[in-house]
PDB file of C-alpha atoms in Angstrom:
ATOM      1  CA  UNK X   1      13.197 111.599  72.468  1.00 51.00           C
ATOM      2  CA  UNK X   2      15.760 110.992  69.749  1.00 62.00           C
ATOM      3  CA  UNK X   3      17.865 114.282  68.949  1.00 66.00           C
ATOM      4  CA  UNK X   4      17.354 115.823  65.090  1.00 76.00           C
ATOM      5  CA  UNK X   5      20.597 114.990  63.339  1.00 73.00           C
ATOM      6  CA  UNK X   6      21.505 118.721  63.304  1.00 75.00           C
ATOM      7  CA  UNK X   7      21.358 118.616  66.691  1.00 75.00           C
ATOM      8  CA  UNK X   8      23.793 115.951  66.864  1.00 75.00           C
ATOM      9  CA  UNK X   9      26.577 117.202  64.547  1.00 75.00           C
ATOM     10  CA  UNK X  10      26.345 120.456  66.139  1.00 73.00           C
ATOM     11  CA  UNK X  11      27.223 118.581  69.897  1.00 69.00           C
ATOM     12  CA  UNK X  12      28.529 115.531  69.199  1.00 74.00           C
ATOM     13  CA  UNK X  13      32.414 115.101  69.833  1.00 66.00           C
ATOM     14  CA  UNK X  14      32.804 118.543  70.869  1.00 70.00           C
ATOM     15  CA  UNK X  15      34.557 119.142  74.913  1.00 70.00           C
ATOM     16  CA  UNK X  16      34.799 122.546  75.815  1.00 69.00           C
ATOM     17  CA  UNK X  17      38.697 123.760  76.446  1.00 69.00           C
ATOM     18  CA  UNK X  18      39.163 124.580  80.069  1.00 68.00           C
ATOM     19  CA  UNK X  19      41.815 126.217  79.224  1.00 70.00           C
ATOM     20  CA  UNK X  20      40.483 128.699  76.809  1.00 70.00           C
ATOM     21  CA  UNK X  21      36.562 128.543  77.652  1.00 72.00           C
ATOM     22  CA  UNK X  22      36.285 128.016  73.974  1.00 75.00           C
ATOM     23  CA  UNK X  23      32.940 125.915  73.412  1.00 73.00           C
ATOM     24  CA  UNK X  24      33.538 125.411  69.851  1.00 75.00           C
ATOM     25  CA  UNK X  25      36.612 123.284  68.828  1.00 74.00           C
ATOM     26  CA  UNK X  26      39.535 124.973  67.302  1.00 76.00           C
ATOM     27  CA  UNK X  27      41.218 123.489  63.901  1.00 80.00           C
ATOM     28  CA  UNK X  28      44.367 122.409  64.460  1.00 78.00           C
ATOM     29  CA  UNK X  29      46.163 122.280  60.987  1.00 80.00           C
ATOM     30  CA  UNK X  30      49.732 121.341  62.779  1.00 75.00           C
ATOM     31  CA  UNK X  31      51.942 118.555  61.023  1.00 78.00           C
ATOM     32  CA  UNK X  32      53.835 117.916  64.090  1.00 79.00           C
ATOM     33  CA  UNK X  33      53.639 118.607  67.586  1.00 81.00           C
ATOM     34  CA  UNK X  34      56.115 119.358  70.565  1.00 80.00           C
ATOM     35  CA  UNK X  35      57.564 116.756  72.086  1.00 80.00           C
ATOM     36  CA  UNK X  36      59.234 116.686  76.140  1.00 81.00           C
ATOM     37  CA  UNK X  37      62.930 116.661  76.094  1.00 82.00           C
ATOM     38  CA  UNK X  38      62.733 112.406  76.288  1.00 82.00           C
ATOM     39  CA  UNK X  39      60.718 112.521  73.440  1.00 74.00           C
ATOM     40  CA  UNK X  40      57.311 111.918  75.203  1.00 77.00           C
ATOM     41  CA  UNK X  41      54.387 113.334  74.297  1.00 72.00           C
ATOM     42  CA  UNK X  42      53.735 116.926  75.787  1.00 72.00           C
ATOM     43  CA  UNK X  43      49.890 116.325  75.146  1.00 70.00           C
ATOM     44  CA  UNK X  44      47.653 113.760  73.926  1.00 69.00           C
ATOM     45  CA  UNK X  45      48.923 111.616  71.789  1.00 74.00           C
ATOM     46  CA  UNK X  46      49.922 113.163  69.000  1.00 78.00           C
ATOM     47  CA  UNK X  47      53.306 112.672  67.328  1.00 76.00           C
ATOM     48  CA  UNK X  48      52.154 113.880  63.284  1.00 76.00           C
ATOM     49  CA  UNK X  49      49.292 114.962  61.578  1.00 75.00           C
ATOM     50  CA  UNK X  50      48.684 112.910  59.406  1.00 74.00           C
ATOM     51  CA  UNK X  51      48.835 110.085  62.074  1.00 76.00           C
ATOM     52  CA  UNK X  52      46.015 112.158  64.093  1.00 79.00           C
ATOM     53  CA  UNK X  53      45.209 115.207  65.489  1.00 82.00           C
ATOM     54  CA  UNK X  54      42.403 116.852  67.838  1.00 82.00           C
ATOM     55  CA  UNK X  55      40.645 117.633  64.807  1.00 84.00           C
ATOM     56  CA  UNK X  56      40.665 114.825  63.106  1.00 87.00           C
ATOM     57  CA  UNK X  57      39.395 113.252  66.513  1.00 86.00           C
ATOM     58  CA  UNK X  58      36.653 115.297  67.285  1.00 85.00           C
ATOM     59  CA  UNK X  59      35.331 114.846  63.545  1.00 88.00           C
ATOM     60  CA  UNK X  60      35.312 110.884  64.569  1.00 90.00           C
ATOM     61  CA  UNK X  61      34.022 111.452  67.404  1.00 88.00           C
ATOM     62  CA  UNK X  62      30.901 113.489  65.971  1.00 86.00           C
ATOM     63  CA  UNK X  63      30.517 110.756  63.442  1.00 89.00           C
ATOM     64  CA  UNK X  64      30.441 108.081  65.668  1.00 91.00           C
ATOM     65  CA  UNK X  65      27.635 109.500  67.407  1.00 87.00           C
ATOM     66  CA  UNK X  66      25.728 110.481  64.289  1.00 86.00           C
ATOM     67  CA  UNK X  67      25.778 107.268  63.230  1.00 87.00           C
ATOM     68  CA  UNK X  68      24.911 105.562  66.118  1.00 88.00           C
ATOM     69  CA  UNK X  69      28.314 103.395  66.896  1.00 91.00           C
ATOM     70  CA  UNK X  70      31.077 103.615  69.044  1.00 93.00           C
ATOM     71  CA  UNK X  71      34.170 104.417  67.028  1.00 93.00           C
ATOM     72  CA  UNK X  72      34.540 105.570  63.872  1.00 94.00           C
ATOM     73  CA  UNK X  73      37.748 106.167  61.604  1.00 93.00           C
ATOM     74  CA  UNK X  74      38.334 109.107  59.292  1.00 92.00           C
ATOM     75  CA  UNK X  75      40.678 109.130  56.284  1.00 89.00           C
ATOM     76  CA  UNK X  76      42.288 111.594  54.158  1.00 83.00           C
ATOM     77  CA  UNK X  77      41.146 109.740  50.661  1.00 89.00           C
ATOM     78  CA  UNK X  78      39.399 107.217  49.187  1.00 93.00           C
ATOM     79  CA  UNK X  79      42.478 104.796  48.444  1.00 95.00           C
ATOM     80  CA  UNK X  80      42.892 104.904  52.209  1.00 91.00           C
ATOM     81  CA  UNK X  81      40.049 104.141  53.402  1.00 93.00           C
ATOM     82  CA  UNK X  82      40.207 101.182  50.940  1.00 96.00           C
ATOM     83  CA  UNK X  83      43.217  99.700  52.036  1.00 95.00           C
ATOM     84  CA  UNK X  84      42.572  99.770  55.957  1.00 93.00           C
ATOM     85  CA  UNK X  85      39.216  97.639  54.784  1.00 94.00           C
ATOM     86  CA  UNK X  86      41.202  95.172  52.398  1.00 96.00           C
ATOM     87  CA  UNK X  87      44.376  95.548  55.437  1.00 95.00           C
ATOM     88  CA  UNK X  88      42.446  94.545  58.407  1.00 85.00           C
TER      89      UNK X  88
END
């Protein structure tokens, strides 16, 4: 049977952290992130907020799921989301 929609968002994008047992994601409101001295990534993939963080991924994630797809994109405004359309 198809899951309620609450059910859904509540789930949907969401990996608990090993390390922490958390089972809820935490917000990560960082701008940048620690790099390895060769400038690497530490973890993930993230270099700058607003180029992505695990936030921002789980959020797509969830949203992708709610809305039946594969991938979705989340954007910061509008204007944004506007020009990636008109851009692509």
């Amino acid at each position: 049977a198809p899951c309620a929609v609450c059910t859904v968002a509540a789930h949907a994008g969401i990996d608990s952290d090993y390390e922490t047992g958390d089972v809820t994601p935490a917000l990560h409101l960082s701008s940048t992130f620690r790099r390895n001295a060769d400038l690497s990534h530490m973890k993930g993939n993230y270099v700058y907020g607003r180029v992505g963080n695990p936030t921002r991924d789980a959020f797509e994630r969830c949203m992708a799921k709610m809305e039946g797809g594969n991938d979705a994109l989340a954007f910061a405004t509008g204007m944004a989301a506007a020009s990636a359309i008109l851009q692509a």
